[in-house]
mmCIF file of C-alpha atoms in Angstrom:
data_model
loop_
_atom_site.group_PDB
_atom_site.id
_atom_site.type_symbol
_atom_site.label_atom_id
_atom_site.label_comp_id
_atom_site.label_asym_id
_atom_site.label_seq_id
_atom_site.Cartn_x
_atom_site.Cartn_y
_atom_site.Cartn_z
ATOM 1 C CA MET G 24 75.550 105.214 15.207
ATOM 2 C CA LEU G 25 71.830 105.248 15.719
ATOM 3 C CA GLY G 26 70.543 102.726 18.205
ATOM 4 C CA ARG G 27 68.571 99.878 16.627
ATOM 5 C CA ASP G 28 66.584 96.975 17.937
ATOM 6 C CA PRO G 29 68.025 93.548 17.148
ATOM 7 C CA GLU G 30 66.851 92.097 13.848
ATOM 8 C CA ARG G 31 63.943 89.694 14.119
ATOM 9 C CA GLU G 32 64.204 86.265 12.534
ATOM 10 C CA LEU G 33 61.258 86.740 10.187
ATOM 11 C CA ALA G 34 62.056 83.821 7.890
ATOM 12 C CA SER G 35 61.226 81.244 10.553
ATOM 13 C CA PHE G 36 58.374 83.170 12.154
ATOM 14 C CA VAL G 37 55.037 81.337 12.118
ATOM 15 C CA LEU G 38 51.875 83.339 12.614
ATOM 16 C CA PRO G 39 50.090 81.962 15.714
ATOM 17 C CA GLU G 40 46.605 80.674 15.031
ATOM 18 C CA ALA G 41 45.044 82.575 17.909
ATOM 19 C CA GLY G 42 41.869 84.594 18.009
ATOM 20 C CA GLN G 43 39.234 84.738 15.324
ATOM 21 C CA LEU G 44 36.965 87.040 13.378
ATOM 22 C CA ALA G 45 33.489 85.847 14.350
ATOM 23 C CA GLU G 46 30.271 86.572 12.487
ATOM 24 C CA THR G 47 27.387 87.590 14.756
ATOM 25 C CA ARG G 48 24.491 87.930 12.252
ATOM 26 C CA ASP G 49 23.667 91.139 14.084
ATOM 27 C CA PRO G 50 23.284 94.104 11.677
ATOM 28 C CA TRP G 51 24.528 96.476 14.402
ATOM 29 C CA ARG G 52 27.794 94.540 14.778
ATOM 30 C CA PRO G 53 28.073 91.965 11.978
ATOM 31 C CA PHE G 54 31.623 90.875 12.919
ATOM 32 C CA VAL G 55 33.687 90.915 16.118
ATOM 33 C CA LEU G 56 37.393 90.281 16.589
ATOM 34 C CA LEU G 57 38.068 87.918 19.495
ATOM 35 C CA ASP G 58 41.352 87.192 21.261
ATOM 36 C CA ALA G 59 42.673 83.771 22.245
ATOM 37 C CA ASP G 60 40.321 83.709 25.276
ATOM 38 C CA GLY G 61 37.244 84.561 23.222
ATOM 39 C CA VAL G 62 37.077 88.154 24.539
ATOM 40 C CA GLU G 63 36.156 90.915 22.108
ATOM 41 C CA ILE G 64 39.005 93.332 21.322
ATOM 42 C CA GLU G 65 37.672 96.756 22.235
ATOM 43 C CA PRO G 66 39.895 98.956 19.962
ATOM 44 C CA VAL G 67 38.728 96.976 16.943
ATOM 45 C CA ALA G 68 35.096 97.091 18.123
ATOM 46 C CA ALA G 69 35.265 100.897 18.270
ATOM 47 C CA PHE G 70 36.795 100.967 14.783
ATOM 48 C CA PHE G 71 34.065 98.706 13.409
ATOM 49 C CA ALA G 72 31.429 100.997 14.920
ATOM 50 C CA GLU G 73 33.029 103.931 13.102
ATOM 51 C CA LEU G 74 32.942 101.996 9.822
ATOM 52 C CA LEU G 75 29.255 101.221 10.266
ATOM 53 C CA ALA G 76 28.575 104.892 10.964
ATOM 54 C CA CYS G 77 30.341 105.705 7.677
ATOM 55 C CA ASP G 78 27.868 103.416 5.851
ATOM 56 C CA LYS G 79 30.376 100.618 5.232
ATOM 57 C CA SER G 80 28.879 97.235 4.377
ATOM 58 C CA ALA G 81 29.323 94.015 6.325
ATOM 59 C CA VAL G 82 31.539 92.709 3.503
ATOM 60 C CA THR G 83 33.885 95.657 3.966
ATOM 61 C CA ILE G 84 34.010 95.145 7.720
ATOM 62 C CA ARG G 85 34.881 91.485 7.210
ATOM 63 C CA SER G 86 37.675 92.437 4.797
ATOM 64 C CA TYR G 87 39.068 94.976 7.282
ATOM 65 C CA GLY G 88 38.684 92.469 10.103
ATOM 66 C CA MET G 89 40.808 89.844 8.360
ATOM 67 C CA ASP G 90 43.644 92.362 7.971
ATOM 68 C CA LEU G 91 43.355 93.399 11.617
ATOM 69 C CA LEU G 92 43.324 89.758 12.737
ATOM 70 C CA ARG G 93 46.526 89.139 10.789
ATOM 71 C CA TRP G 94 48.174 92.184 12.429
ATOM 72 C CA TRP G 95 46.980 91.190 15.905
ATOM 73 C CA ARG G 96 48.384 87.696 15.487
ATOM 74 C CA PHE G 97 51.712 89.158 14.430
ATOM 75 C CA LEU G 98 51.740 91.314 17.564
ATOM 76 C CA TRP G 99 50.828 88.346 19.752
ATOM 77 C CA GLY G 100 53.633 86.328 18.216
ATOM 78 C CA TRP G 101 56.202 88.926 19.325
ATOM 79 C CA GLY G 102 54.496 89.936 22.564
ATOM 80 C CA ILE G 103 53.707 93.519 21.508
ATOM 81 C CA ALA G 104 50.673 95.498 22.645
ATOM 82 C CA TRP G 105 48.707 97.106 19.826
ATOM 83 C CA ASP G 106 49.122 100.604 21.249
ATOM 84 C CA ARG G 107 52.877 100.075 21.784
ATOM 85 C CA ALA G 108 53.640 99.194 18.175
ATOM 86 C CA VAL G 109 56.177 101.426 16.452
ATOM 87 C CA ARG G 110 57.238 101.886 12.861
ATOM 88 C CA SER G 111 59.907 99.220 13.074
ATOM 89 C CA ASP G 112 57.201 96.717 14.051
ATOM 90 C CA ALA G 113 55.077 97.778 11.085
ATOM 91 C CA ARG G 114 58.146 97.555 8.833
ATOM 92 C CA ASP G 115 58.875 93.997 9.990
ATOM 93 C CA PHE G 116 55.222 93.069 9.508
ATOM 94 C CA ALA G 117 55.363 94.356 5.933
ATOM 95 C CA ARG G 118 58.606 92.447 5.306
ATOM 96 C CA TRP G 119 57.118 89.287 6.773
ATOM 97 C CA MET G 120 54.028 89.494 4.555
ATOM 98 C CA LYS G 121 56.303 89.781 1.528
ATOM 99 C CA ILE G 122 58.342 86.641 2.239
ATOM 100 C CA ALA G 123 55.922 84.459 4.221
ATOM 101 C CA ASN G 124 53.655 81.774 2.845
ATOM 102 C CA LYS G 125 49.984 82.111 3.524
ATOM 103 C CA PRO G 126 48.824 79.761 6.294
ATOM 104 C CA ALA G 127 47.128 76.600 5.066
ATOM 105 C CA PRO G 128 43.969 76.223 7.210
ATOM 106 C CA LEU G 129 43.137 72.777 8.498
ATOM 107 C CA HIS G 130 39.730 71.260 7.982
ATOM 108 C CA TRP G 131 37.513 71.501 11.049
ATOM 109 C CA ARG G 132 37.544 67.723 11.375
ATOM 110 C CA HIS G 133 41.332 67.744 11.784
ATOM 111 C CA ARG G 134 41.611 70.636 14.224
ATOM 112 C CA ARG G 135 40.776 68.437 17.209
ATOM 113 C CA ASP G 136 43.668 66.097 16.290
ATOM 114 C CA ILE G 137 46.251 68.822 15.746
ATOM 115 C CA LYS G 138 47.979 68.081 19.073
ATOM 116 C CA THR G 139 48.396 64.393 18.304
ATOM 117 C CA GLU G 140 51.351 62.913 16.475
ATOM 118 C CA THR G 141 49.105 61.322 13.877
ATOM 119 C CA ALA G 142 47.400 64.547 12.862
ATOM 120 C CA PRO G 143 46.807 64.497 9.108
ATOM 121 C CA LYS G 144 48.553 67.058 6.969
ATOM 122 C CA PRO G 145 46.571 69.768 5.209
ATOM 123 C CA ALA G 146 45.280 68.738 1.824
ATOM 124 C CA LEU G 147 47.121 70.151 -1.150
ATOM 125 C CA GLU G 148 45.398 72.596 -3.449
ATOM 126 C CA LYS G 149 43.603 71.072 -6.388
ATOM 127 C CA LEU G 150 45.206 73.575 -8.751
ATOM 128 C CA PRO G 151 48.894 74.533 -8.701
ATOM 129 C CA PRO G 152 49.583 78.189 -7.801
ATOM 130 C CA GLY G 153 48.954 80.506 -10.714
ATOM 131 C CA ALA G 154 47.069 77.934 -12.809
ATOM 132 C CA PRO G 155 43.893 79.277 -14.493
ATOM 133 C CA ASN G 156 40.560 78.055 -13.219
ATOM 134 C CA PRO G 157 38.797 76.064 -15.978
ATOM 135 C CA ILE G 158 35.435 77.674 -15.156
ATOM 136 C CA THR G 159 36.166 81.292 -14.218
ATOM 137 C CA GLY G 160 39.406 81.697 -16.146
ATOM 138 C CA LYS G 161 41.037 83.392 -13.149
ATOM 139 C CA SER G 162 44.438 82.387 -11.863
ATOM 140 C CA SER G 163 44.473 80.386 -8.650
ATOM 141 C CA PRO G 164 45.988 82.175 -5.637
ATOM 142 C CA GLY G 165 49.683 81.711 -5.036
ATOM 143 C CA LEU G 166 51.412 80.509 -1.911
ATOM 144 C CA ARG G 167 52.371 84.013 -0.798
ATOM 145 C CA TYR G 168 50.423 87.187 -0.195
ATOM 146 C CA ALA G 169 49.702 89.116 -3.376
ATOM 147 C CA PRO G 170 50.930 92.737 -3.651
ATOM 148 C CA THR G 171 47.331 93.957 -3.664
ATOM 149 C CA THR G 172 46.627 92.036 -0.450
ATOM 150 C CA ARG G 173 49.670 93.548 1.235
ATOM 151 C CA ALA G 174 48.776 97.046 0.054
ATOM 152 C CA HIS G 175 45.176 96.653 1.255
ATOM 153 C CA CYS G 176 46.337 95.357 4.650
ATOM 154 C CA GLU G 177 48.696 98.286 5.128
ATOM 155 C CA THR G 178 46.025 100.819 4.164
ATOM 156 C CA VAL G 179 43.517 99.282 6.593
ATOM 157 C CA LEU G 180 46.016 99.397 9.457
ATOM 158 C CA ARG G 181 46.909 102.999 8.657
ATOM 159 C CA VAL G 182 43.242 103.998 8.750
ATOM 160 C CA PHE G 183 42.778 102.016 11.982
ATOM 161 C CA TYR G 184 45.610 103.848 13.754
ATOM 162 C CA ASP G 185 44.549 107.209 12.304
ATOM 163 C CA PHE G 186 41.129 106.649 13.852
ATOM 164 C CA HIS G 187 42.601 105.994 17.288
ATOM 165 C CA LEU G 188 45.000 108.926 16.917
ATOM 166 C CA SER G 189 42.024 111.223 16.356
ATOM 167 C CA GLU G 190 40.247 109.647 19.334
ATOM 168 C CA GLY G 191 43.320 109.981 21.546
ATOM 169 C CA THR G 192 43.333 106.255 22.341
ATOM 170 C CA GLY G 193 46.258 105.034 20.253
ATOM 171 C CA PRO G 194 50.025 105.573 20.087
ATOM 172 C CA ILE G 195 51.474 109.022 19.513
ATOM 173 C CA LEU G 196 52.687 108.157 15.993
ATOM 174 C CA ASN G 197 51.006 106.014 13.383
ATOM 175 C CA PRO G 198 53.142 102.882 12.848
ATOM 176 C CA PHE G 199 52.056 102.833 9.200
ATOM 177 C CA PRO G 200 52.991 106.263 7.836
ATOM 178 C CA LEU G 201 52.334 107.625 4.396
ATOM 179 C CA ASP G 202 55.062 107.495 1.814
ATOM 180 C CA ARG G 203 57.407 110.448 2.367
ATOM 181 C CA SER G 204 56.559 111.966 -1.001
ATOM 182 C CA ARG G 205 52.873 112.070 -0.053
ATOM 183 C CA ARG G 206 52.992 113.431 3.493
ATOM 184 C CA HIS G 207 52.573 117.036 2.357
ATOM 185 C CA GLY G 208 50.148 118.209 -0.257
ATOM 186 C CA ARG G 209 48.335 116.497 -3.037
ATOM 187 C CA ALA G 210 49.868 113.742 -5.104
ATOM 188 C CA HIS G 211 51.282 114.978 -8.454
ATOM 189 C CA ALA G 212 50.638 118.584 -7.389
ATOM 190 C CA HIS G 213 53.708 119.791 -9.341
ATOM 191 C CA HIS G 214 53.745 117.163 -12.063
ATOM 192 C CA ASN G 215 55.567 117.979 -15.284
ATOM 193 C CA PRO G 216 53.107 117.314 -18.117
ATOM 194 C CA ASP G 217 55.974 116.176 -20.362
ATOM 195 C CA GLU G 218 56.828 113.335 -17.994
ATOM 196 C CA ARG G 219 54.967 110.121 -17.275
ATOM 197 C CA PHE G 220 52.984 109.804 -14.061
ATOM 198 C CA ARG G 221 54.697 107.501 -11.632
ATOM 199 C CA HIS G 222 52.726 104.900 -9.736
ATOM 200 C CA GLU G 223 51.603 106.019 -6.271
ATOM 201 C CA ARG G 224 51.487 103.627 -3.334
ATOM 202 C CA GLN G 225 51.092 104.579 0.279
ATOM 203 C CA GLY G 226 53.511 103.324 2.866
ATOM 204 C CA PHE G 227 56.629 101.218 2.726
ATOM 205 C CA GLY G 228 58.715 100.714 -0.357
ATOM 206 C CA GLN G 229 58.075 97.027 -0.731
ATOM 207 C CA PHE G 230 54.482 97.847 -1.680
ATOM 208 C CA GLN G 231 55.614 100.082 -4.547
ATOM 209 C CA TYR G 232 55.829 98.411 -7.905
ATOM 210 C CA PRO G 233 56.103 100.070 -11.313
ATOM 211 C CA THR G 234 53.184 100.742 -13.578
ATOM 212 C CA PRO G 235 53.300 99.476 -17.177
ATOM 213 C CA PRO G 236 54.247 102.315 -19.650
ATOM 214 C CA LEU G 237 50.748 102.212 -21.417
ATOM 215 C CA ALA G 238 47.674 100.179 -20.975
ATOM 216 C CA ILE G 239 48.305 96.946 -22.871
ATOM 217 C CA TYR G 240 45.629 94.276 -23.168
ATOM 218 C CA PRO G 241 47.191 90.956 -24.181
ATOM 219 C CA GLY G 242 45.262 88.701 -26.453
ATOM 220 C CA GLU G 243 45.278 85.921 -23.861
ATOM 221 C CA ALA G 244 43.386 88.042 -21.366
ATOM 222 C CA ILE G 245 40.777 89.037 -23.940
ATOM 223 C CA GLU G 246 40.255 85.455 -25.087
ATOM 224 C CA ALA G 247 39.996 84.230 -21.483
ATOM 225 C CA HIS G 248 37.357 86.865 -20.757
ATOM 226 C CA ARG G 249 35.361 85.915 -23.847
ATOM 227 C CA ALA G 250 35.524 82.255 -22.886
ATOM 228 C CA PHE G 251 34.322 83.125 -19.395
ATOM 229 C CA ILE G 252 31.338 85.042 -20.784
ATOM 230 C CA ALA G 253 30.492 82.143 -23.104
ATOM 231 C CA ARG G 254 30.554 79.674 -20.202
ATOM 232 C CA ARG G 255 28.338 81.916 -18.092
ATOM 233 C CA ARG G 256 25.811 82.244 -20.907
ATOM 234 C CA ALA G 257 25.771 78.481 -21.398
ATOM 235 C CA LEU G 258 24.935 78.019 -17.702
ATOM 236 C CA ARG G 259 22.021 80.463 -17.779
ATOM 237 C CA PRO G 260 18.527 79.026 -18.325
ATOM 238 C CA SER G 261 17.276 79.499 -21.852
ATOM 239 C CA GLU G 262 14.018 80.994 -20.537
ATOM 240 C CA GLU G 263 15.846 84.244 -19.775
ATOM 241 C CA TYR G 264 16.511 84.831 -23.469
ATOM 242 C CA ARG G 265 13.075 84.036 -24.884
ATOM 243 C CA THR G 266 10.795 86.695 -26.359
ATOM 244 C CA PRO G 267 7.917 87.594 -24.005
ATOM 245 C CA THR G 268 4.396 86.821 -25.185
ATOM 246 C CA ASN G 269 1.850 89.514 -25.880
ATOM 247 C CA GLU G 270 -0.003 88.613 -22.673
ATOM 248 C CA GLU G 271 3.182 88.952 -20.597
ATOM 249 C CA TRP G 272 4.033 92.275 -22.197
ATOM 250 C CA ASP G 273 0.507 93.588 -21.638
ATOM 251 C CA ALA G 274 0.685 92.497 -18.005
ATOM 252 C CA PHE G 275 3.977 94.337 -17.595
ATOM 253 C CA LEU G 276 2.624 97.556 -19.104
ATOM 254 C CA GLY G 277 -0.634 97.187 -17.206
ATOM 255 C CA HIS G 278 1.281 97.079 -13.944
ATOM 256 C CA PHE G 279 2.479 100.641 -14.453
ATOM 257 C CA GLU G 280 -0.984 101.757 -15.449
ATOM 258 C CA ARG G 281 -2.461 100.303 -12.267
ATOM 259 C CA ARG G 282 0.114 102.222 -10.187
ATOM 260 C CA LYS G 283 -1.615 105.531 -10.960
ATOM 261 C CA LEU G 284 -3.842 106.739 -8.101
ATOM 262 C CA SER G 285 -5.902 109.851 -7.500
ATOM 263 C CA ILE G 286 -3.441 111.250 -4.946
ATOM 264 C CA GLY G 287 -0.136 109.937 -6.320
ATOM 265 C CA ILE G 288 1.498 106.759 -7.490
ATOM 266 C CA CYS G 289 2.010 103.287 -6.010
ATOM 267 C CA ALA G 290 5.671 102.263 -5.866
ATOM 268 C CA ARG G 291 5.229 98.535 -5.340
ATOM 269 C CA ALA G 292 7.368 96.239 -7.494
ATOM 270 C CA PHE G 293 6.160 94.401 -10.579
ATOM 271 C CA GLY G 294 4.466 91.108 -9.900
ATOM 272 C CA THR G 295 3.782 91.834 -6.233
ATOM 273 C CA PRO G 296 0.211 92.145 -4.929
ATOM 274 C CA CYS G 297 -1.053 94.922 -2.682
ATOM 275 C CA ILE G 298 -0.439 93.764 0.891
ATOM 276 C CA HIS G 299 -2.662 96.485 2.399
ATOM 277 C CA GLU G 300 -5.849 95.439 0.587
ATOM 278 C CA HIS G 301 -5.777 98.707 -1.376
ATOM 279 C CA ALA G 302 -5.922 100.864 1.750
ATOM 280 C CA CYS G 303 -3.632 103.268 -0.089
ATOM 281 C CA ILE G 304 -3.799 106.115 2.403
ATOM 282 C CA ARG G 305 -2.129 103.863 4.982
ATOM 283 C CA CYS G 306 0.464 102.327 2.663
ATOM 284 C CA SER G 307 4.078 103.475 2.907
ATOM 285 C CA MET G 308 4.542 102.678 -0.810
ATOM 286 C CA LEU G 309 2.182 105.527 -1.772
ATOM 287 C CA ARG G 310 4.069 108.522 -3.148
ATOM 288 C CA PRO G 311 1.688 111.526 -3.023
ATOM 289 C CA ASP G 312 1.678 114.009 -5.880
ATOM 290 C CA PRO G 313 2.180 117.618 -4.673
ATOM 291 C CA ALA G 314 -0.445 118.733 -7.197
ATOM 292 C CA GLN G 315 -3.008 116.525 -5.434
ATOM 293 C CA ARG G 316 -2.464 117.963 -1.951
ATOM 294 C CA HIS G 317 -6.022 119.311 -1.866
ATOM 295 C CA ARG G 318 -7.324 115.747 -2.177
ATOM 296 C CA LEU G 319 -5.283 114.685 0.858
ATOM 297 C CA VAL G 320 -6.723 117.636 2.800
ATOM 298 C CA LYS G 321 -10.265 116.524 1.932
ATOM 299 C CA ILE G 322 -9.492 112.946 2.976
ATOM 300 C CA ARG G 323 -8.035 114.161 6.288
ATOM 301 C CA ASP G 324 -11.044 116.385 7.017
ATOM 302 C CA ASN G 325 -13.415 113.541 6.143
ATOM 303 C CA LEU G 326 -11.569 111.193 8.495
ATOM 304 C CA ILE G 327 -11.814 113.731 11.318
ATOM 305 C CA ALA G 328 -15.563 114.065 10.739
ATOM 306 C CA ARG G 329 -16.034 110.281 10.667
ATOM 307 C CA ILE G 330 -14.080 109.879 13.919
ATOM 308 C CA THR G 331 -16.279 112.506 15.572
ATOM 309 C CA GLU G 332 -19.418 110.722 14.333
ATOM 310 C CA ALA G 333 -18.105 107.341 15.532
ATOM 311 C CA GLU G 334 -17.409 108.746 18.982
ATOM 312 C CA GLN G 335 -20.887 110.225 19.199
ATOM 313 C CA GLU G 336 -22.558 106.984 18.051
ATOM 314 C CA GLY G 337 -20.309 104.759 20.151
ATOM 315 C CA TRP G 338 -18.784 102.855 17.232
ATOM 316 C CA LEU G 339 -15.663 101.958 19.153
ATOM 317 C CA GLY G 340 -14.599 99.236 16.702
ATOM 318 C CA GLU G 341 -14.337 101.772 13.887
ATOM 319 C CA ILE G 342 -12.552 104.545 15.762
ATOM 320 C CA GLU G 343 -9.172 102.786 15.943
ATOM 321 C CA GLY G 344 -9.025 102.071 12.194
ATOM 322 C CA LEU G 345 -10.016 105.645 11.349
ATOM 323 C CA GLN G 346 -7.323 107.005 13.642
ATOM 324 C CA VAL G 347 -4.663 104.895 11.879
ATOM 325 C CA SER G 348 -5.804 106.263 8.514
ATOM 326 C CA LEU G 349 -5.828 109.824 9.898
ATOM 327 C CA ALA G 350 -2.272 109.483 11.195
ATOM 328 C CA SER G 351 -1.107 108.233 7.783
ATOM 329 C CA ALA G 352 -2.846 111.088 5.968
ATOM 330 C CA GLU G 353 -1.306 113.696 8.280
ATOM 331 C CA GLU G 354 2.121 112.109 7.863
ATOM 332 C CA LYS G 355 1.858 112.351 4.070
ATOM 333 C CA LEU G 356 0.709 115.967 4.270
ATOM 334 C CA THR G 357 3.662 116.782 6.529
ATOM 335 C CA ARG G 358 6.031 115.119 4.036
ATOM 336 C CA LEU G 359 4.611 117.158 1.153
ATOM 337 C CA ASP G 360 4.867 120.414 3.115
ATOM 338 C CA SER G 361 8.450 119.663 4.153
ATOM 339 C CA GLU G 362 9.425 118.970 0.559
ATOM 340 C CA ARG G 363 7.804 122.191 -0.634
ATOM 341 C CA GLU G 364 9.522 124.172 2.113
ATOM 342 C CA ARG G 365 12.869 122.676 1.187
ATOM 343 C CA GLN G 366 12.392 123.613 -2.444
ATOM 344 C CA CYS G 367 11.415 127.155 -1.507
ATOM 345 C CA LYS G 368 14.693 127.600 0.382
ATOM 346 C CA VAL G 369 16.723 126.944 -2.773
ATOM 347 C CA VAL G 370 18.230 130.239 -3.946
ATOM 348 C CA ASP G 371 18.166 130.829 -7.687
ATOM 349 C CA LEU G 372 21.337 132.734 -8.542
ATOM 350 C CA SER G 373 20.316 132.961 -12.230
ATOM 351 C CA MET G 374 22.684 133.942 -15.011
ATOM 352 C CA PRO G 375 23.966 137.540 -15.142
ATOM 353 C CA ALA G 376 22.985 139.567 -18.175
ATOM 354 C CA PHE G 377 25.626 140.774 -20.601
ATOM 355 C CA SER G 378 24.955 144.399 -19.677
ATOM 356 C CA GLN G 379 25.719 143.630 -16.026
ATOM 357 C CA ILE G 380 28.982 141.926 -16.954
ATOM 358 C CA ALA G 381 30.030 144.817 -19.200
ATOM 359 C CA THR G 382 29.239 147.351 -16.459
ATOM 360 C CA ARG G 383 31.333 145.472 -13.893
ATOM 361 C CA THR G 384 34.234 145.139 -16.331
ATOM 362 C CA SER G 385 34.261 148.842 -17.260
ATOM 363 C CA THR G 386 34.050 149.871 -13.611
ATOM 364 C CA ALA G 387 36.935 147.604 -12.615
ATOM 365 C CA THR G 388 39.243 148.793 -15.443
ATOM 366 C CA ARG G 389 38.469 152.535 -15.073
ATOM 367 C CA PRO G 390 41.638 154.365 -13.860
ATOM 368 C CA SER G 391 41.397 156.045 -10.508
ATOM 369 C CA SER G 392 41.427 159.829 -10.451
#
């Protein structure tokens, strides 16, 4: 028989409330995962840095961080190091998420009394599990983790360990492997068109649940959605649905007319004043027109001549402002030239003529002598 570790008692396992996912309000590291001593967990910090480099938002990092915090607490509960976790640990974690109730967080006022015998119990939910919300129409969350939550958690952990595998800082094998049918090749690569597509889920079997035979939209869901839209419209201010006056419409159209400049167009938003006192050559919202490049050249040459005159006359208070305008003009000229150079590098393959196609076809089919 194959050697196996003793079965864990998952039914009575309670996730330790250790560590936290802390928000930093720093755009370079919006969230950090801390251990029980308040020390940042370096493997997760490196993973978060990779997510930021991949243009992931702070909301995504928070979502990933909550899954990682749940996994780290599970490891702490069993005394397992993150880089020593094996597939049996990941399997037990997936089984635990399927049968365990979600932890009921205590209010911050009660956390300081949690060690006392008179600590108050967590307040019950206002709505029973699965009951629809009277405002949004959505069902209230249940006591256990939803299948989508478990699937998302497993995918996040797989990506986390894949990252450290590629960096050479994690275990040899990913504890959260792909489903066996998806480890080689593309999903449905040899699908029979006469058969129905089966639902694909990555990872362990408990995250695989069947897909309905065809998309069915029950009447209850449609009516709930319509009621939700009606409630949202009732909450909106009536001013948003009124017809604009002629003066407001003229002001809106006039805004776009006033955006037109001799050397391009102003990209400032509607209803916002010019914050540069119409010093357009300095403004970053100016988008020069390539056809007006000669005007920019004249402005640059004029600025150079005025700087020379100011230096000769000793107008030191004017030199600095002219130099700022000159730098802006040169920057816009450089941008136009770079854009033109990029467009010139585009290769036009064009469409082959019919005579060329016929010649190639006859040459390819001609028998060899």
